[in-house]
Amino acid sequence: MKCPFCGFEESKVVDSRSTEDHKAIRRRRECLKCNKRYTTYEKIEDIPVLVIKRDLNREYFDKSKIINGLLKACQKRPVSRMQIDAIADEIEKKMSNDMATEVRSELIGEMIMERLKGIDEVSYVRFASVYRQFKDINTFIEEIKNLMSDKKMP
């Protein structure tokens, strides 16, 4: 880090604290040559994640799309907004931790369904019907049978 006053490259950190939004660290530095102080900000570099859609088009990951899909599936069900936000946060965090630059939309859908299954079965079936594009009532019945057989297993 070069001193903005004299250009010297060595400094010491005098004070460090998190910013109000906790997305960066504010550091007060003192130049070891001219002894002047200046402020720097350090933040984690976000690597944008691209979602590969079914038609192979790519678009940037948007957590609000997960939330909107969950809100529709959980409408008039005993699922709180906190639970919906937690699912979206968990999926976003998993993708960030995996350090993937691209992820298939199918994987995101499966992660959502896996979490919904444990929270509310009706919401799960609603989400699955749209996500898996159920064609008829038989597909619904098959999904419900699978759900019930999973429930019976220890």
Short mmCIF file of N, CA and C in Angstrom, two decimals:
data_model
loop_
_atom_site.label_atom_id
_atom_site.label_comp_id
_atom_site.label_asym_id
_atom_site.label_seq_id
_atom_site.Cartn_x
_atom_site.Cartn_y
_atom_site.Cartn_z
N MET A 1 0.86 -1.18 0.00
CA MET A 1 0.00 0.00 0.00
C MET A 1 0.90 1.23 0.00
N LYS A 2 0.78 2.05 -1.03
CA LYS A 2 1.60 3.26 -1.12
C LYS A 2 0.97 4.38 -0.33
N CYS A 3 1.81 5.14 0.34
CA CYS A 3 1.35 6.32 1.07
C CYS A 3 0.88 7.36 0.03
N PRO A 4 -0.34 7.91 0.22
CA PRO A 4 -0.84 8.89 -0.75
C PRO A 4 -0.09 10.23 -0.69
N PHE A 5 0.73 10.42 0.33
CA PHE A 5 1.44 11.70 0.50
C PHE A 5 2.86 11.64 -0.07
N CYS A 6 3.60 10.55 0.26
CA CYS A 6 4.99 10.49 -0.19
C CYS A 6 5.30 9.30 -1.09
N GLY A 7 4.37 8.36 -1.21
CA GLY A 7 4.55 7.21 -2.10
C GLY A 7 5.33 6.05 -1.49
N PHE A 8 5.74 6.19 -0.23
CA PHE A 8 6.48 5.11 0.44
C PHE A 8 5.56 3.91 0.60
N GLU A 9 6.13 2.70 0.45
CA GLU A 9 5.29 1.50 0.41
C GLU A 9 5.09 0.80 1.75
N GLU A 10 5.68 1.28 2.81
CA GLU A 10 5.51 0.60 4.09
C GLU A 10 4.75 1.48 5.07
N SER A 11 3.80 0.85 5.75
CA SER A 11 3.01 1.58 6.73
C SER A 11 2.65 0.63 7.87
N LYS A 12 2.17 1.20 8.94
CA LYS A 12 1.67 0.35 10.03
C LYS A 12 0.20 0.67 10.25
N VAL A 13 -0.54 -0.35 10.67
CA VAL A 13 -1.96 -0.19 10.94
C VAL A 13 -2.10 0.35 12.36
N VAL A 14 -2.78 1.50 12.49
CA VAL A 14 -2.99 2.14 13.78
C VAL A 14 -4.32 1.70 14.39
N ASP A 15 -5.34 1.52 13.53
CA ASP A 15 -6.68 1.16 14.01
C ASP A 15 -7.41 0.38 12.92
N SER A 16 -8.17 -0.62 13.33
CA SER A 16 -8.99 -1.41 12.40
C SER A 16 -10.38 -1.55 12.97
N ARG A 17 -11.36 -1.39 12.13
CA ARG A 17 -12.74 -1.63 12.56
C ARG A 17 -13.60 -1.95 11.35
N SER A 18 -14.68 -2.65 11.62
CA SER A 18 -15.61 -3.04 10.57
C SER A 18 -16.47 -1.84 10.18
N THR A 19 -16.86 -1.78 8.91
CA THR A 19 -17.78 -0.72 8.49
C THR A 19 -19.17 -1.03 9.03
N GLU A 20 -20.08 -0.08 8.93
CA GLU A 20 -21.42 -0.26 9.48
C GLU A 20 -22.16 -1.44 8.88
N ASP A 21 -21.97 -1.67 7.59
CA ASP A 21 -22.66 -2.79 6.94
C ASP A 21 -21.90 -4.11 7.05
N HIS A 22 -20.76 -4.09 7.74
CA HIS A 22 -19.92 -5.28 7.98
C HIS A 22 -19.44 -5.95 6.70
N LYS A 23 -19.33 -5.18 5.62
CA LYS A 23 -18.88 -5.74 4.36
C LYS A 23 -17.44 -5.33 4.02
N ALA A 24 -16.85 -4.53 4.89
CA ALA A 24 -15.48 -4.10 4.67
C ALA A 24 -14.83 -3.77 6.01
N ILE A 25 -13.51 -3.67 5.99
CA ILE A 25 -12.77 -3.27 7.18
C ILE A 25 -12.09 -1.95 6.88
N ARG A 26 -12.29 -0.98 7.78
CA ARG A 26 -11.68 0.34 7.66
C ARG A 26 -10.38 0.31 8.47
N ARG A 27 -9.29 0.67 7.84
CA ARG A 27 -8.00 0.67 8.53
C ARG A 27 -7.38 2.07 8.48
N ARG A 28 -6.94 2.55 9.66
CA ARG A 28 -6.16 3.78 9.75
C ARG A 28 -4.70 3.36 9.70
N ARG A 29 -3.96 3.92 8.77
CA ARG A 29 -2.55 3.57 8.60
C ARG A 29 -1.67 4.80 8.83
N GLU A 30 -0.45 4.51 9.21
CA GLU A 30 0.53 5.58 9.38
C GLU A 30 1.76 5.22 8.55
N CYS A 31 2.16 6.14 7.69
CA CYS A 31 3.32 5.94 6.84
C CYS A 31 4.58 5.88 7.71
N LEU A 32 5.46 4.92 7.44
CA LEU A 32 6.68 4.76 8.23
C LEU A 32 7.79 5.74 7.81
N LYS A 33 7.55 6.48 6.72
CA LYS A 33 8.55 7.46 6.28
C LYS A 33 8.15 8.88 6.69
N CYS A 34 6.93 9.31 6.29
CA CYS A 34 6.53 10.71 6.56
C CYS A 34 5.63 10.85 7.80
N ASN A 35 5.22 9.71 8.39
CA ASN A 35 4.40 9.67 9.60
C ASN A 35 3.00 10.25 9.45
N LYS A 36 2.56 10.48 8.22
CA LYS A 36 1.19 10.96 8.01
C LYS A 36 0.24 9.77 8.04
N ARG A 37 -1.00 10.05 8.44
CA ARG A 37 -2.01 8.99 8.53
C ARG A 37 -3.00 9.09 7.38
N TYR A 38 -3.49 7.92 6.98
CA TYR A 38 -4.50 7.85 5.93
C TYR A 38 -5.38 6.62 6.17
N THR A 39 -6.53 6.58 5.50
CA THR A 39 -7.50 5.50 5.70
C THR A 39 -7.58 4.62 4.45
N THR A 40 -7.63 3.31 4.67
CA THR A 40 -7.86 2.37 3.58
C THR A 40 -9.05 1.49 3.94
N TYR A 41 -9.65 0.90 2.93
CA TYR A 41 -10.77 -0.02 3.13
C TYR A 41 -10.42 -1.34 2.48
N GLU A 42 -10.71 -2.42 3.19
CA GLU A 42 -10.42 -3.75 2.69
C GLU A 42 -11.75 -4.50 2.62
N LYS A 43 -12.03 -5.11 1.47
CA LYS A 43 -13.26 -5.87 1.34
C LYS A 43 -13.01 -7.16 0.58
N ILE A 44 -13.87 -8.11 0.80
CA ILE A 44 -13.77 -9.39 0.11
C ILE A 44 -14.20 -9.19 -1.33
N GLU A 45 -13.42 -9.75 -2.22
CA GLU A 45 -13.75 -9.64 -3.64
C GLU A 45 -14.86 -10.63 -3.97
N ASP A 46 -15.94 -10.11 -4.49
CA ASP A 46 -17.05 -10.96 -4.89
C ASP A 46 -16.79 -11.51 -6.28
N ILE A 47 -16.88 -12.83 -6.39
CA ILE A 47 -16.75 -13.46 -7.70
C ILE A 47 -18.16 -13.69 -8.22
N PRO A 48 -18.54 -13.05 -9.31
CA PRO A 48 -19.90 -13.24 -9.80
C PRO A 48 -20.15 -14.68 -10.23
N VAL A 49 -21.31 -15.19 -9.85
CA VAL A 49 -21.69 -16.56 -10.22
C VAL A 49 -22.69 -16.48 -11.35
N LEU A 50 -22.42 -17.25 -12.40
CA LEU A 50 -23.35 -17.33 -13.52
C LEU A 50 -24.20 -18.58 -13.38
N VAL A 51 -25.49 -18.43 -13.64
CA VAL A 51 -26.42 -19.55 -13.59
C VAL A 51 -26.64 -20.02 -15.02
N ILE A 52 -26.43 -21.32 -15.24
CA ILE A 52 -26.66 -21.90 -16.56
C ILE A 52 -28.10 -22.39 -16.58
N LYS A 53 -28.92 -21.75 -17.40
CA LYS A 53 -30.35 -22.07 -17.48
C LYS A 53 -30.55 -23.34 -18.31
N ARG A 54 -31.78 -23.83 -18.30
CA ARG A 54 -32.09 -25.06 -19.05
C ARG A 54 -31.81 -24.92 -20.55
N ASP A 55 -32.02 -23.71 -21.08
CA ASP A 55 -31.77 -23.49 -22.51
C ASP A 55 -30.30 -23.16 -22.80
N LEU A 56 -29.45 -23.32 -21.77
CA LEU A 56 -28.00 -23.09 -21.81
C LEU A 56 -27.59 -21.62 -21.87
N ASN A 57 -28.56 -20.72 -21.77
CA ASN A 57 -28.22 -19.31 -21.60
C ASN A 57 -27.66 -19.12 -20.20
N ARG A 58 -26.88 -18.08 -20.05
CA ARG A 58 -26.29 -17.78 -18.74
C ARG A 58 -26.75 -16.41 -18.28
N GLU A 59 -26.98 -16.31 -16.96
CA GLU A 59 -27.31 -15.02 -16.36
C GLU A 59 -26.71 -14.98 -14.97
N TYR A 60 -26.52 -13.77 -14.45
CA TYR A 60 -25.95 -13.62 -13.12
C TYR A 60 -26.89 -14.16 -12.06
N PHE A 61 -26.32 -14.80 -11.04
CA PHE A 61 -27.10 -15.31 -9.92
C PHE A 61 -27.81 -14.15 -9.24
N ASP A 62 -29.09 -14.35 -8.94
CA ASP A 62 -29.89 -13.32 -8.31
C ASP A 62 -30.70 -13.97 -7.18
N LYS A 63 -30.28 -13.71 -5.96
CA LYS A 63 -30.93 -14.32 -4.79
C LYS A 63 -32.40 -13.95 -4.71
N SER A 64 -32.77 -12.79 -5.21
CA SER A 64 -34.18 -12.38 -5.15
C SER A 64 -35.08 -13.31 -5.96
N LYS A 65 -34.53 -13.96 -6.98
CA LYS A 65 -35.34 -14.91 -7.76
C LYS A 65 -35.68 -16.14 -6.91
N ILE A 66 -34.74 -16.57 -6.09
CA ILE A 66 -35.01 -17.68 -5.17
C ILE A 66 -36.09 -17.28 -4.18
N ILE A 67 -35.95 -16.10 -3.62
CA ILE A 67 -36.93 -15.61 -2.63
C ILE A 67 -38.31 -15.50 -3.27
N ASN A 68 -38.40 -14.94 -4.47
CA ASN A 68 -39.71 -14.81 -5.14
C ASN A 68 -40.35 -16.16 -5.41
N GLY A 69 -39.56 -17.13 -5.86
CA GLY A 69 -40.08 -18.47 -6.11
C GLY A 69 -40.58 -19.12 -4.83
N LEU A 70 -39.84 -18.94 -3.75
CA LEU A 70 -40.24 -19.49 -2.46
C LEU A 70 -41.49 -18.80 -1.93
N LEU A 71 -41.58 -17.49 -2.11
CA LEU A 71 -42.77 -16.77 -1.65
C LEU A 71 -44.03 -17.30 -2.33
N LYS A 72 -43.92 -17.57 -3.62
CA LYS A 72 -45.07 -18.11 -4.36
C LYS A 72 -45.43 -19.51 -3.86
N ALA A 73 -44.41 -20.36 -3.69
CA ALA A 73 -44.65 -21.75 -3.26
C ALA A 73 -45.19 -21.81 -1.83
N CYS A 74 -44.81 -20.86 -1.01
CA CYS A 74 -45.18 -20.88 0.42
C CYS A 74 -46.37 -19.99 0.74
N GLN A 75 -46.99 -19.44 -0.29
CA GLN A 75 -48.13 -18.54 -0.08
C GLN A 75 -49.25 -19.26 0.68
N LYS A 76 -49.75 -18.62 1.74
CA LYS A 76 -50.83 -19.14 2.59
C LYS A 76 -50.44 -20.46 3.28
N ARG A 77 -49.14 -20.62 3.53
CA ARG A 77 -48.63 -21.78 4.24
C ARG A 77 -47.90 -21.31 5.49
N PRO A 78 -47.72 -22.18 6.49
CA PRO A 78 -47.07 -21.76 7.74
C PRO A 78 -45.54 -21.69 7.62
N VAL A 79 -45.07 -20.96 6.63
CA VAL A 79 -43.64 -20.78 6.43
C VAL A 79 -43.35 -19.28 6.57
N SER A 80 -42.47 -18.95 7.50
CA SER A 80 -42.19 -17.53 7.77
C SER A 80 -41.23 -16.94 6.74
N ARG A 81 -41.24 -15.64 6.67
CA ARG A 81 -40.31 -14.93 5.78
C ARG A 81 -38.87 -15.20 6.23
N MET A 82 -38.69 -15.35 7.54
CA MET A 82 -37.36 -15.66 8.05
C MET A 82 -36.85 -17.00 7.51
N GLN A 83 -37.73 -17.99 7.44
CA GLN A 83 -37.35 -19.30 6.91
C GLN A 83 -37.00 -19.20 5.42
N ILE A 84 -37.79 -18.43 4.69
CA ILE A 84 -37.55 -18.23 3.26
C ILE A 84 -36.20 -17.55 3.04
N ASP A 85 -35.95 -16.48 3.80
CA ASP A 85 -34.67 -15.78 3.68
C ASP A 85 -33.51 -16.68 4.07
N ALA A 86 -33.71 -17.53 5.08
CA ALA A 86 -32.65 -18.44 5.52
C ALA A 86 -32.29 -19.44 4.42
N ILE A 87 -33.30 -19.96 3.72
CA ILE A 87 -33.05 -20.89 2.61
C ILE A 87 -32.24 -20.18 1.52
N ALA A 88 -32.67 -18.98 1.14
CA ALA A 88 -31.97 -18.23 0.09
C ALA A 88 -30.54 -17.89 0.52
N ASP A 89 -30.37 -17.49 1.78
CA ASP A 89 -29.03 -17.16 2.29
C ASP A 89 -28.13 -18.39 2.29
N GLU A 90 -28.69 -19.52 2.70
CA GLU A 90 -27.92 -20.77 2.77
C GLU A 90 -27.44 -21.20 1.38
N ILE A 91 -28.31 -21.08 0.40
CA ILE A 91 -27.94 -21.46 -0.97
C ILE A 91 -26.89 -20.50 -1.52
N GLU A 92 -27.08 -19.22 -1.29
CA GLU A 92 -26.10 -18.22 -1.75
C GLU A 92 -24.73 -18.48 -1.10
N LYS A 93 -24.75 -18.77 0.18
CA LYS A 93 -23.51 -19.03 0.92
C LYS A 93 -22.83 -20.30 0.41
N LYS A 94 -23.60 -21.34 0.14
CA LYS A 94 -23.04 -22.59 -0.38
C LYS A 94 -22.35 -22.36 -1.71
N MET A 95 -22.99 -21.61 -2.59
CA MET A 95 -22.38 -21.34 -3.89
C MET A 95 -21.12 -20.51 -3.74
N SER A 96 -21.13 -19.58 -2.82
CA SER A 96 -19.96 -18.75 -2.58
C SER A 96 -18.82 -19.58 -2.00
N ASN A 97 -19.14 -20.47 -1.06
CA ASN A 97 -18.13 -21.32 -0.44
C ASN A 97 -17.55 -22.33 -1.43
N ASP A 98 -18.36 -22.78 -2.37
CA ASP A 98 -17.89 -23.73 -3.37
C ASP A 98 -16.96 -23.07 -4.39
N MET A 99 -16.94 -21.75 -4.41
CA MET A 99 -16.09 -20.97 -5.31
C MET A 99 -16.39 -21.27 -6.78
N ALA A 100 -17.60 -21.69 -7.06
CA ALA A 100 -17.98 -21.98 -8.44
C ALA A 100 -18.25 -20.67 -9.18
N THR A 101 -17.83 -20.60 -10.42
CA THR A 101 -18.12 -19.41 -11.21
C THR A 101 -19.38 -19.62 -12.05
N GLU A 102 -19.74 -20.91 -12.24
CA GLU A 102 -20.97 -21.24 -12.96
C GLU A 102 -21.67 -22.37 -12.22
N VAL A 103 -23.00 -22.31 -12.19
CA VAL A 103 -23.79 -23.36 -11.54
C VAL A 103 -25.05 -23.57 -12.37
N ARG A 104 -25.44 -24.82 -12.50
CA ARG A 104 -26.64 -25.15 -13.29
C ARG A 104 -27.87 -24.80 -12.47
N SER A 105 -28.89 -24.29 -13.13
CA SER A 105 -30.13 -23.91 -12.44
C SER A 105 -30.78 -25.14 -11.80
N GLU A 106 -30.56 -26.32 -12.40
CA GLU A 106 -31.12 -27.56 -11.84
C GLU A 106 -30.58 -27.82 -10.44
N LEU A 107 -29.29 -27.54 -10.23
CA LEU A 107 -28.68 -27.75 -8.92
C LEU A 107 -29.31 -26.82 -7.89
N ILE A 108 -29.52 -25.57 -8.28
CA ILE A 108 -30.15 -24.61 -7.36
C ILE A 108 -31.56 -25.07 -7.02
N GLY A 109 -32.32 -25.50 -8.02
CA GLY A 109 -33.68 -25.99 -7.79
C GLY A 109 -33.71 -27.18 -6.85
N GLU A 110 -32.77 -28.12 -7.02
CA GLU A 110 -32.71 -29.30 -6.15
C GLU A 110 -32.37 -28.89 -4.72
N MET A 111 -31.47 -27.94 -4.55
CA MET A 111 -31.11 -27.47 -3.20
C MET A 111 -32.32 -26.84 -2.52
N ILE A 112 -33.09 -26.05 -3.28
CA ILE A 112 -34.28 -25.41 -2.73
C ILE A 112 -35.28 -26.48 -2.30
N MET A 113 -35.53 -27.46 -3.17
CA MET A 113 -36.52 -28.50 -2.86
C MET A 113 -36.09 -29.32 -1.66
N GLU A 114 -34.81 -29.61 -1.54
CA GLU A 114 -34.32 -30.39 -0.40
C GLU A 114 -34.61 -29.67 0.92
N ARG A 115 -34.42 -28.37 0.92
CA ARG A 115 -34.67 -27.59 2.14
C ARG A 115 -36.17 -27.42 2.40
N LEU A 116 -36.94 -27.22 1.33
CA LEU A 116 -38.40 -27.06 1.48
C LEU A 116 -39.05 -28.33 2.00
N LYS A 117 -38.53 -29.47 1.57
CA LYS A 117 -39.11 -30.76 1.97
C LYS A 117 -39.15 -30.89 3.49
N GLY A 118 -38.14 -30.39 4.16
CA GLY A 118 -38.07 -30.48 5.62
C GLY A 118 -38.88 -29.41 6.34
N ILE A 119 -39.35 -28.41 5.62
CA ILE A 119 -40.09 -27.31 6.25
C ILE A 119 -41.59 -27.46 6.07
N ASP A 120 -42.02 -27.65 4.81
CA ASP A 120 -43.46 -27.73 4.52
C ASP A 120 -43.67 -28.54 3.24
N GLU A 121 -44.35 -29.66 3.37
CA GLU A 121 -44.52 -30.57 2.23
C GLU A 121 -45.39 -29.99 1.12
N VAL A 122 -46.40 -29.22 1.50
CA VAL A 122 -47.27 -28.61 0.48
C VAL A 122 -46.48 -27.60 -0.34
N SER A 123 -45.70 -26.78 0.33
CA SER A 123 -44.85 -25.81 -0.37
C SER A 123 -43.85 -26.53 -1.27
N TYR A 124 -43.33 -27.65 -0.77
CA TYR A 124 -42.40 -28.45 -1.55
C TYR A 124 -43.05 -28.92 -2.86
N VAL A 125 -44.26 -29.48 -2.76
CA VAL A 125 -44.95 -29.99 -3.95
C VAL A 125 -45.28 -28.84 -4.90
N ARG A 126 -45.68 -27.70 -4.36
CA ARG A 126 -45.96 -26.53 -5.21
C ARG A 126 -44.70 -26.12 -5.98
N PHE A 127 -43.60 -26.01 -5.26
CA PHE A 127 -42.35 -25.60 -5.91
C PHE A 127 -41.93 -26.64 -6.95
N ALA A 128 -42.01 -27.92 -6.58
CA ALA A 128 -41.61 -29.00 -7.48
C ALA A 128 -42.47 -29.01 -8.75
N SER A 129 -43.76 -28.69 -8.60
CA SER A 129 -44.64 -28.72 -9.77
C SER A 129 -44.24 -27.69 -10.82
N VAL A 130 -43.77 -26.56 -10.37
CA VAL A 130 -43.32 -25.53 -11.31
C VAL A 130 -41.90 -25.85 -11.79
N TYR A 131 -41.03 -26.17 -10.85
CA TYR A 131 -39.63 -26.42 -11.18
C TYR A 131 -39.47 -27.61 -12.12
N ARG A 132 -40.17 -28.70 -11.82
CA ARG A 132 -40.04 -29.91 -12.64
C ARG A 132 -41.05 -29.94 -13.79
N GLN A 133 -41.82 -28.90 -13.91
CA GLN A 133 -42.79 -28.74 -15.00
C GLN A 133 -43.70 -29.95 -15.14
N PHE A 134 -44.44 -30.23 -14.05
CA PHE A 134 -45.37 -31.35 -14.07
C PHE A 134 -46.34 -31.20 -15.23
N LYS A 135 -46.54 -32.28 -15.96
CA LYS A 135 -47.38 -32.24 -17.16
C LYS A 135 -48.84 -32.59 -16.87
N ASP A 136 -49.06 -33.44 -15.85
CA ASP A 136 -50.43 -33.88 -15.57
C ASP A 136 -50.55 -34.30 -14.12
N ILE A 137 -51.75 -34.75 -13.73
CA ILE A 137 -52.04 -35.13 -12.36
C ILE A 137 -51.23 -36.35 -11.93
N ASN A 138 -50.90 -37.24 -12.87
CA ASN A 138 -50.12 -38.43 -12.55
C ASN A 138 -48.72 -38.07 -12.04
N THR A 139 -48.16 -37.02 -12.59
CA THR A 139 -46.85 -36.57 -12.14
C THR A 139 -46.94 -36.05 -10.70
N PHE A 140 -48.02 -35.34 -10.39
CA PHE A 140 -48.26 -34.88 -9.03
C PHE A 140 -48.35 -36.07 -8.08
N ILE A 141 -49.15 -37.05 -8.46
CA ILE A 141 -49.36 -38.23 -7.62
C ILE A 141 -48.04 -38.95 -7.39
N GLU A 142 -47.25 -39.08 -8.43
CA GLU A 142 -45.96 -39.76 -8.31
C GLU A 142 -45.04 -39.02 -7.34
N GLU A 143 -45.02 -37.70 -7.43
CA GLU A 143 -44.18 -36.90 -6.53
C GLU A 143 -44.64 -37.05 -5.09
N ILE A 144 -45.94 -37.06 -4.87
CA ILE A 144 -46.49 -37.22 -3.52
C ILE A 144 -46.16 -38.61 -2.98
N LYS A 145 -46.24 -39.62 -3.82
CA LYS A 145 -45.86 -40.98 -3.40
C LYS A 145 -44.38 -41.02 -2.99
N ASN A 146 -43.53 -40.39 -3.78
CA ASN A 146 -42.11 -40.34 -3.44
C ASN A 146 -41.88 -39.63 -2.11
N LEU A 147 -42.61 -38.54 -1.91
CA LEU A 147 -42.50 -37.78 -0.67
C LEU A 147 -42.92 -38.63 0.52
N MET A 148 -44.02 -39.36 0.37
CA MET A 148 -44.52 -40.20 1.46
C MET A 148 -43.58 -41.38 1.72
N SER A 149 -42.99 -41.96 0.70
CA SER A 149 -42.07 -43.09 0.92
C SER A 149 -40.78 -42.59 1.57
N ASP A 150 -40.33 -41.38 1.24
CA ASP A 150 -39.16 -40.80 1.89
C ASP A 150 -39.45 -40.56 3.37
N LYS A 151 -40.67 -40.18 3.67
CA LYS A 151 -41.06 -39.88 5.04
C LYS A 151 -41.07 -41.15 5.90
N LYS A 152 -41.44 -42.29 5.30
CA LYS A 152 -41.51 -43.55 6.03
C LYS A 152 -40.14 -44.11 6.36
N MET A 153 -39.15 -43.77 5.53
CA MET A 153 -37.80 -44.27 5.75
C MET A 153 -37.19 -43.58 6.96
N PRO A 154 -36.46 -44.32 7.82
CA PRO A 154 -35.85 -43.70 9.03
C PRO A 154 -34.70 -42.79 8.69
#
